[in-house]
Coordinates of C-alpha atoms and ligand atoms in Angstrom, one line a residue:
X29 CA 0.0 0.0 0.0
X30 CA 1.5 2.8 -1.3
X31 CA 1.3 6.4 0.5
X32 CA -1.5 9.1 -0.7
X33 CA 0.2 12.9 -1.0
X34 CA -3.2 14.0 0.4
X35 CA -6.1 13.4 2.9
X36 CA -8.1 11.1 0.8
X37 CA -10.7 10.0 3.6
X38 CA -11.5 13.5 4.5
X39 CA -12.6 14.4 0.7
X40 CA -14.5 11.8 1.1
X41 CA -16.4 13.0 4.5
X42 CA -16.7 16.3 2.8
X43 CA -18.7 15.4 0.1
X44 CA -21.0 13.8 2.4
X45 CA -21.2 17.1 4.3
X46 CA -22.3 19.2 1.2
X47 CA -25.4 20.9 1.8
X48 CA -27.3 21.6 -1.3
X49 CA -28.6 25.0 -0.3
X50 CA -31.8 26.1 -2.1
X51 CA -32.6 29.7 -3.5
X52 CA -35.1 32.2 -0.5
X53 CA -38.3 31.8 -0.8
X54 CA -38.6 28.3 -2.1
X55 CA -40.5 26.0 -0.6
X56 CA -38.1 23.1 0.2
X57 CA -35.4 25.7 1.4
X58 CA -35.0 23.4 4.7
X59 CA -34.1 20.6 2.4
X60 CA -30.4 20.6 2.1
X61 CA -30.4 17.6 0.3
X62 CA -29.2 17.1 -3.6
X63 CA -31.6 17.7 -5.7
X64 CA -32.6 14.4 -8.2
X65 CA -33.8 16.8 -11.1
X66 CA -32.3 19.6 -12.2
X67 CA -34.0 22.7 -13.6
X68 CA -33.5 23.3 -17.3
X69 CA -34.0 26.1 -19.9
X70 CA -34.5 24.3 -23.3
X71 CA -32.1 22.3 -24.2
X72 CA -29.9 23.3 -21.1
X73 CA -29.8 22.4 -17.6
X74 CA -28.6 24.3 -14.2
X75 CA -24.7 22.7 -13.3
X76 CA -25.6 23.8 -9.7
X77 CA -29.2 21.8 -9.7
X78 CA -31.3 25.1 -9.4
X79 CA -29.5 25.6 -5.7
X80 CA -28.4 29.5 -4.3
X81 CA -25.2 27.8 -3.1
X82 CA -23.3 24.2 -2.3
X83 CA -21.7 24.5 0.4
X84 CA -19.4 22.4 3.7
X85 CA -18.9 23.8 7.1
X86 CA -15.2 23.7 7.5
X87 CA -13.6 23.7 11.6
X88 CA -16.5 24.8 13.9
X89 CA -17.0 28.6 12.2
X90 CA -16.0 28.2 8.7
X91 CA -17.0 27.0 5.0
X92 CA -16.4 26.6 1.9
X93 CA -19.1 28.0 -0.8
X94 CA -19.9 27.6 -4.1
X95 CA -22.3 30.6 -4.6
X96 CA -22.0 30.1 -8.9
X97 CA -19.9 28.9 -12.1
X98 CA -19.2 29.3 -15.6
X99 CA -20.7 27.6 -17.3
X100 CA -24.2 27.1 -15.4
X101 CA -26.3 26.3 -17.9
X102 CA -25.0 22.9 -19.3
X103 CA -26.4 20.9 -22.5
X104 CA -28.6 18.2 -21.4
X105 CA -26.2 14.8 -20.9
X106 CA -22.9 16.4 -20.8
X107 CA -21.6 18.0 -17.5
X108 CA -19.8 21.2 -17.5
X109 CA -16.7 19.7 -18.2
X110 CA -18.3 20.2 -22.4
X111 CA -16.4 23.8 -21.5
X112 CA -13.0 22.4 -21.6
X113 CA -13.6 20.5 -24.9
X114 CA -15.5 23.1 -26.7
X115 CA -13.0 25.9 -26.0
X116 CA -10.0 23.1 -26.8
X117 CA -12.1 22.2 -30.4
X118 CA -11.4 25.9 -31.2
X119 CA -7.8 25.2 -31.7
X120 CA -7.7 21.4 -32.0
X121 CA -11.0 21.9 -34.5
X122 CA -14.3 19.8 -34.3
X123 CA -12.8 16.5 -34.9
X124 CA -14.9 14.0 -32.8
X125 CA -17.6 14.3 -30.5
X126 CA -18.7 11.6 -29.2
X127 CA -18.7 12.1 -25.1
X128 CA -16.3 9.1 -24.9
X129 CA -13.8 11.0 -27.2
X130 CA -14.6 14.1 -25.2
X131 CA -13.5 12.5 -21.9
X132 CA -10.1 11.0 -23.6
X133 CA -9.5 15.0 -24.8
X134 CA -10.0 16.4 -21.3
X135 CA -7.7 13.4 -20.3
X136 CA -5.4 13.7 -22.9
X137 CA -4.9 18.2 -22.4
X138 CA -4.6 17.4 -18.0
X139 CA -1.6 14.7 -19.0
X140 CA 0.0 17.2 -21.5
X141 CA -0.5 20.2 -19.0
X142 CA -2.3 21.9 -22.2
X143 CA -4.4 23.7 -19.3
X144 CA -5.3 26.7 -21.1
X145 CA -9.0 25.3 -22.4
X146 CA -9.5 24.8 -18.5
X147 CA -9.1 28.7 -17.9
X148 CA -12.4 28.8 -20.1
X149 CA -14.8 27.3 -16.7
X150 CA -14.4 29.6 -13.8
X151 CA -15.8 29.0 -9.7
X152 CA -17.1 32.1 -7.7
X153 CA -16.9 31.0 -4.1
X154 CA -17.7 32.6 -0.7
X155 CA -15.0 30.9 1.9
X156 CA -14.8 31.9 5.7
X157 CA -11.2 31.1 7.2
X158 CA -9.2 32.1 9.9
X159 CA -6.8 35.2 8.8
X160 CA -3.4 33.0 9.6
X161 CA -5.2 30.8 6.5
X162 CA -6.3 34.2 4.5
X163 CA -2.9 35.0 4.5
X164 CA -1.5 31.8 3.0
X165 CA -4.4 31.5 0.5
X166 CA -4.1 35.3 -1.1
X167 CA -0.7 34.3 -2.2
X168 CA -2.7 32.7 -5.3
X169 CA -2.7 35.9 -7.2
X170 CA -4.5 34.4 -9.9
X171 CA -8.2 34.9 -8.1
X172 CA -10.2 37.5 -8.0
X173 CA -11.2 38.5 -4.5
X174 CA -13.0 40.8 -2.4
X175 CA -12.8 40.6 1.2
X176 CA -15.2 41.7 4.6
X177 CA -13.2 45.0 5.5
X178 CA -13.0 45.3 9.7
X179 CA -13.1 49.0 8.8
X180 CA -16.2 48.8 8.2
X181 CA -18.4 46.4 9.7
X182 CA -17.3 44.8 13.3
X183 CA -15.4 41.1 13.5
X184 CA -17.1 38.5 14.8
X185 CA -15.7 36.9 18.8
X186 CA -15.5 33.3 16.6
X187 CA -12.1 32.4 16.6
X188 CA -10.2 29.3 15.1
X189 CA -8.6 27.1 18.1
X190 CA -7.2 23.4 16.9
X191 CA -7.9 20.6 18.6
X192 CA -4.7 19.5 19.6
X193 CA -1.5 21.4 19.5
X194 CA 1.3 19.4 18.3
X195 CA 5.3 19.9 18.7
X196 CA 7.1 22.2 16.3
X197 CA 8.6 19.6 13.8
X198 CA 12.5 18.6 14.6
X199 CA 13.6 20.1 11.1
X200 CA 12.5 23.4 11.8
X201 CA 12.6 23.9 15.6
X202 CA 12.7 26.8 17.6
X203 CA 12.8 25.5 20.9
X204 CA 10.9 26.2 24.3
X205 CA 11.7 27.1 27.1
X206 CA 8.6 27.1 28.9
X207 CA 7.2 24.4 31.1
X208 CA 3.9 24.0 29.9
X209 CA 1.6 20.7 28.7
X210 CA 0.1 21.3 25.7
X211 CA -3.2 21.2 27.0
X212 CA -2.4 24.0 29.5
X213 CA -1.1 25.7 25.6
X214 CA -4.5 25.5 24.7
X215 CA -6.0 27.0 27.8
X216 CA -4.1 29.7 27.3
X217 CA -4.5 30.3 23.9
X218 CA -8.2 30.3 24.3
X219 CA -7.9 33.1 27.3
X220 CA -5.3 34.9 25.4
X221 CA -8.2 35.3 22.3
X222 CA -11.4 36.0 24.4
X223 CA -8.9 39.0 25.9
X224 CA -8.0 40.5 23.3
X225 CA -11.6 40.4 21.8
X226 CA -12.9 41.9 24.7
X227 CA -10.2 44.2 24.8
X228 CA -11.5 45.1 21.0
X229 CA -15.1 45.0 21.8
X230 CA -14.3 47.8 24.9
X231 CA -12.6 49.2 22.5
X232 CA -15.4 49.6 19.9
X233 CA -17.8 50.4 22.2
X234 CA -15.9 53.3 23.6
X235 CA -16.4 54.3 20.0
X236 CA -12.6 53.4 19.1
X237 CA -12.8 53.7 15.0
X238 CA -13.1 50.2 13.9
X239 CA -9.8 50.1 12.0
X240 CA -7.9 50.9 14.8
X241 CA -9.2 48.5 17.8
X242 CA -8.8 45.8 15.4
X243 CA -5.0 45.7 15.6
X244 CA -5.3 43.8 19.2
X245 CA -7.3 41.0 17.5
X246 CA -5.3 37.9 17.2
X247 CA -4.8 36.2 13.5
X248 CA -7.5 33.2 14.6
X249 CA -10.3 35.5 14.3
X250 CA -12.2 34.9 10.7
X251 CA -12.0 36.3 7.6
X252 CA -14.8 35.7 4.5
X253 CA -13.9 36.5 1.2
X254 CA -15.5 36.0 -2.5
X255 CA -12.8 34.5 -4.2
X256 CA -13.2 34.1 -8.3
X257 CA -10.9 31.6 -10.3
X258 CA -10.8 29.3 -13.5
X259 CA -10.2 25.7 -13.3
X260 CA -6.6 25.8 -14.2
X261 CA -5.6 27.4 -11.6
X262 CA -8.2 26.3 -9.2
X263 CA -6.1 22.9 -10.1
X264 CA -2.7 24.9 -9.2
X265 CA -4.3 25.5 -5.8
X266 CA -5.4 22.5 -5.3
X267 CA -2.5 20.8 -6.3
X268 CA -0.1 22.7 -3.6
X269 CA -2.7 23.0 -1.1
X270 CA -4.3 19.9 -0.4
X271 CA -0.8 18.6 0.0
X272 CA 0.3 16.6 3.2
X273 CA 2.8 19.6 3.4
X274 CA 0.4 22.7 3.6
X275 CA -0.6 23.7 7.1
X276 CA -3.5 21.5 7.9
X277 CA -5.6 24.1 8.4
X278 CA -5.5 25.1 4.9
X279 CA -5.4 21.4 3.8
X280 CA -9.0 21.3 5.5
X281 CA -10.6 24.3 3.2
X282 CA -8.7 23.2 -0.4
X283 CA -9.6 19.4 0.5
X284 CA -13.4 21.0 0.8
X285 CA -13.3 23.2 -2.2
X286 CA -12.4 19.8 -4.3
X287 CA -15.0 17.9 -2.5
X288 CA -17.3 20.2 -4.2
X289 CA -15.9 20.4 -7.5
X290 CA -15.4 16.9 -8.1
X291 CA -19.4 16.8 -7.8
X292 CA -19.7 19.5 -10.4
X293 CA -16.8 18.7 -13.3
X294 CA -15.8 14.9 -12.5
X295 CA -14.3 14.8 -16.2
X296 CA -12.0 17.2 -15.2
X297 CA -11.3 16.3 -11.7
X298 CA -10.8 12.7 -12.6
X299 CA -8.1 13.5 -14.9
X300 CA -6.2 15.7 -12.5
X301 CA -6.5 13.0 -9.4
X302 CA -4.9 10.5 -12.0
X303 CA -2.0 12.7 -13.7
X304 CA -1.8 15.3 -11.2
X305 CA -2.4 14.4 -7.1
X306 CA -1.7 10.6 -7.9
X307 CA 0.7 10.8 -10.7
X308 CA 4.7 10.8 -9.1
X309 CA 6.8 13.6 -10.9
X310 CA 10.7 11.9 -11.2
X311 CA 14.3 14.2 -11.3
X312 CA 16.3 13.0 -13.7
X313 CA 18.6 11.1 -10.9
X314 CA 15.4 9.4 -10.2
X315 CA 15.1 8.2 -13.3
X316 CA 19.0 7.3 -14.0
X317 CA 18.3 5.3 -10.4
X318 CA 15.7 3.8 -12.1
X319 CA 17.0 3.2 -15.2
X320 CA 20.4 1.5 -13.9
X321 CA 18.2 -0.8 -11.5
X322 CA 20.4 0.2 -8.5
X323 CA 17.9 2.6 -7.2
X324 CA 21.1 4.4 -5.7
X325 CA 20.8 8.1 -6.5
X326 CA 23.7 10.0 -7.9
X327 CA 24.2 12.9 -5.0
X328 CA 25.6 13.3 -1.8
X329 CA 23.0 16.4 -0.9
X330 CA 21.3 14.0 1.8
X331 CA 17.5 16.2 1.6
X332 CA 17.4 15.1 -2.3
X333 CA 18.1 11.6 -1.2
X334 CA 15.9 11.5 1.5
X335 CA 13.5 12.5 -0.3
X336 CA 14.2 9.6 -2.9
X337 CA 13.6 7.2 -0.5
X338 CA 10.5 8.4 0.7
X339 CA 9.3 8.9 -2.9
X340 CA 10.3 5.3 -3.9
X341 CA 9.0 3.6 -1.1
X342 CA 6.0 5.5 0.1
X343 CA 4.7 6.5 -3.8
X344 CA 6.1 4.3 -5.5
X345 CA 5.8 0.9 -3.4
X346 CA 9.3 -0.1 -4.0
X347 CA 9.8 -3.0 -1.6
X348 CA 13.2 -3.6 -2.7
X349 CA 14.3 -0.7 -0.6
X350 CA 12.6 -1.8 2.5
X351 CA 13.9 -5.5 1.8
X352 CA 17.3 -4.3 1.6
X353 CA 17.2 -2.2 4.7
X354 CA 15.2 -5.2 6.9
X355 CA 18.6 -7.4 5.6
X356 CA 20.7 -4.5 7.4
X357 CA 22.3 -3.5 4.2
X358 CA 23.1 0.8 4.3
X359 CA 20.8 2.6 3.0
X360 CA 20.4 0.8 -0.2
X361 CA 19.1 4.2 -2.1
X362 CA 21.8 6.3 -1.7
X363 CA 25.2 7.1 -2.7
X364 CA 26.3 8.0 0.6
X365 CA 24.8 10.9 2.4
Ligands
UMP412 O1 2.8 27.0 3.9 C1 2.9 28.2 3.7 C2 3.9 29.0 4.3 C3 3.9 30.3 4.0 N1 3.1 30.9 3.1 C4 3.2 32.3 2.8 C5 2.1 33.1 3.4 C6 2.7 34.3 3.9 O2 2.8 35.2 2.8 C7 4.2 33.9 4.2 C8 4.4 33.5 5.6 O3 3.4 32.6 6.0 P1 3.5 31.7 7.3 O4 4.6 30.8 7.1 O5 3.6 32.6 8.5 O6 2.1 30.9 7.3 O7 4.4 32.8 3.3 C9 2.2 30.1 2.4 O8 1.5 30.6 1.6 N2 2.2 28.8 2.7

């Protein structure tokens, strides 16, 4: 069993949390159900299933929103995915059509990294985050976004506080020098928030202008932004975010965000699970290792190499390594560290 680069089990949890959110005023607006039918205009139909928004509570005072998309109104039988091929028949030219050979193009331009016909669907999303994750997120400049402004309207006391606070990681450590558990951490992170807030909240209601009291909040209070961007990027995104190396609080929104696409373009989504977040990208002293059948990689910069070996047995299920290691062999993989 080979190691998954992202949280595969909590995709699927999401997509059981989606809540299919129907439009004010309709009658089955408690019903947050998918709908079975879609509603249709002629010969189309509504991608988001006649719904005001899809949408997964992510930690205990965020979410993840799809509030609309491009394209919404979809030919009966296809899925929106029929965006990517129409725009790529522009410069490929009709050729086929048949939805078989339309699924082998979307396959075949997410294998080649011909992404530009995926810039042609786009995702308008409302997401709610802590500001530590805002800040990590608007370094995708490729989104269009406008954000709540604490100038103008008051933050909310909802904060984001983890469940568990874990050790700073042995590669990158900072050291401690106080004596506390971790749970007493927590305690005092908690206390540390709700005094600031109220220090805020005296603050505004001493009629402190809005922008300035702000500045004692801590960077766990929430954020919500609209946040605009096509599928080949959304992918980019995706790609770096929902990795096992992103902060985990970030992993949680991105992993939610592609719970919800997946429903929506599978074509797509499919092709960039199997060439993109499953596929293995090799160095070329991966594939020389490879190639020579020694599996010993050609540097002594001991990160590269480590990374080699986690790559070949982790991704890439080579038991040989972990055969050779069990005989007490060095490290079989490398050429000395
Ligand atoms: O995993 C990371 C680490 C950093 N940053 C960006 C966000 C900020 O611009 C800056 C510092 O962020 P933190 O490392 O403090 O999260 O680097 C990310 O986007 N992702």
């Amino acid at each position: 069993m080979t190691h998954i680069s992202y949280d595969k089990e909590l995709v699927e949890e999401y997509v059981k949390k989606i809540q299919y959110v129907k439009p004010e005023g309709s009658e089955n607006q408690d019903d947050k159900t998918k709908p079975s039918i879609a509603p249709t205009i002629g010969p189309y139909y509504d991608a988001m299933l006649g719904c005001a928004r899809w949408t997964i509570p992510v930690h205990e005072h965020g979410h993840v929103t799809l509030v609309d998309m491009m394209p919404r109104l979809v030919p009966i039988g296809q899925t929106p995915d029929f965006a990517v091929v129409q725009a790529a028949r522009v410069s490929y030219g009709a050729g086929t059509k048949k939805s078989t050979e339309d699924t082998g193009l979307i396959r075949y331009l997410i294998r080649h990294r011909h992404t530009t016909p995926s810039e042609m669907v786009e995702f308008k999303f409302h997401c709610k985050m802590p500001i530590f994750v805002a800040r990590q997120w608007i370094r995708h400049r490729t989104a269009s976004v406008n954000e709540y402004s604490a100038r103008y309207s008051i933050v909310k006391d909802e904060f984001y506080v983890p469940e568990h606070i874990h050790g700073q990681s042995s590669s990158n450590n900072q050291g401690s020098n106080t004596a506390l558990t971790f749970d007493e951490h927590l305690e005092k992170i908690e206390s540390l928030v709700r005094d600031s807030y109220n220090a805020y909240d005296a603050m505004v209601k001493d009629g402190v202008a809005r922008e300035q009291a702000r500045m004692v909040l801590p960077t766990n209070v929430y954020t919500e932004w609209y946040w605009k961007i096509d599928l080949h990027n959304l992918m980019h995104f995706l790609s770096l975010r929902m990795d096992k190396h992103a902060q985990k609080e970030i992993q949680d929104f991105s992993l939610a965000m592609f719970a919800i696409v997946r429903e929506i373009i599978p074509v797509s989504m499919q092709a960039f699970v199997d060439y993109r977040l499953d596929g293995v990208f090799l160095t070329r002293l991966e594939v020389e290792a490879l190639q020579n059948q020694s599996l010993v990689l050609n540097t002594k910069n001991k990160r590269e190499t480590d990374e080699w070996v986690d790559k070949a047995k982790n991704r890439l299920g080579l038991g040989w390594a972990q055969d050779k290691k069990d005989e007490g062999t060095e490290e079989p993989l490398s050429n000395g560290h």
